[in-house]
Steps between C-alpha positions, in 0.01 A plus 500: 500500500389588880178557379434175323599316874268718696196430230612115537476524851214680542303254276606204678371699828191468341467173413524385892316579829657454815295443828582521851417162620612475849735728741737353789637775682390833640641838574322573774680778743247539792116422632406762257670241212190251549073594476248254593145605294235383771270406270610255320840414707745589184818551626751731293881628568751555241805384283665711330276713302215249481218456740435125593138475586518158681105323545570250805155351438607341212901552509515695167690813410373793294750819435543866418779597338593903506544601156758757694744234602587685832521264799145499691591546918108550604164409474175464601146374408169732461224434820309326219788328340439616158774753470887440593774833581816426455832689615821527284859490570783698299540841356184707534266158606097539439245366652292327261129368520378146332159294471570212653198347271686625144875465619569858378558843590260704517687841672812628523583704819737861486821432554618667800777254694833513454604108576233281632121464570547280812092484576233590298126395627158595399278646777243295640244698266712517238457831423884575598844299457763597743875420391818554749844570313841323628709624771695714274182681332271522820205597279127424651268535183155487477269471158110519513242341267337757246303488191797542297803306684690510823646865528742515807359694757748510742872448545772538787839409546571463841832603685740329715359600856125356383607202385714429820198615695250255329 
């Protein structure tokens, strides 16, 4: 009998799309919460687990939505605005890459924090992205642009005394 409900269920599932028309509401944590693409003057910060990708030429919304469901903290917009990293919140968070063009990710990056990616940004030549872990993981992490992905090339976790001495 549990199996005829979750056949019902599933077909009526299918019969319907749902679309994100609109967000109110962010989750933004910090400056790193909010890019600016300076080309075309898209702004994007977060709610939730969805990416609002706000035009203020034309005062439209556009979104991402994780297909993770963990809370994005961070992001930040490629030099050329074609390319958006994003940093997770929750147990083992990823840094993810989107197109910004498609709406859809297009890389997944290891998952090496504990808690939080509190800032994540692409280098000015994009050919690194640099995320910073939460208080409690004090992980610096840096990924580099190759042929076939973004292998992390290096990682530290820095102690009490540097921190305090930053």
């Amino acid at each position: 009998m549990q199996r005829a409900k979750n056949k019902r269920k599933s077909r009526a599932s299918e019969k319907y799309t749902i679309e994100l028309a609109h967000v109110v509401g962010s989750t933004a944590k910090s400056s790193c919460s909010c890019s600016v693409d300076p080309n075309s003057g898209l702004v994007a910060y977060p709610s939730g687990c969805t990416v609002v990708l706000y035009d203020p030429k034309t005062g439209t919304q556009s979104h991402i939505i994780s297909n993770k469901k963990k809370q994005i903290r961070s992001l930040h917009f490629s030099s050329d605005g074609q390319y958006l990293v994003t940093g997770e919140q929750g147990s083992k968070p990823c840094a993810r890459i989107y197109s910004v063009a498609q709406r859809t990710q297009i890389f997944e990056l290891e998952e090496s924090f504990s808690l939080e990616i509190s800032c994540v940004q692409f280098s000015p030549d994009m050919r690194h992205i640099v995320g910073i872990g939460s208080e409690h993981d004090r992980a610096v992490q840096v990924w580099a642009a190759k042929k076939r992905g973004w292998p992390l090339v290096w990682n530290a976790k820095m102690n009490q005394s540097t921190v305090a001495a930053l």
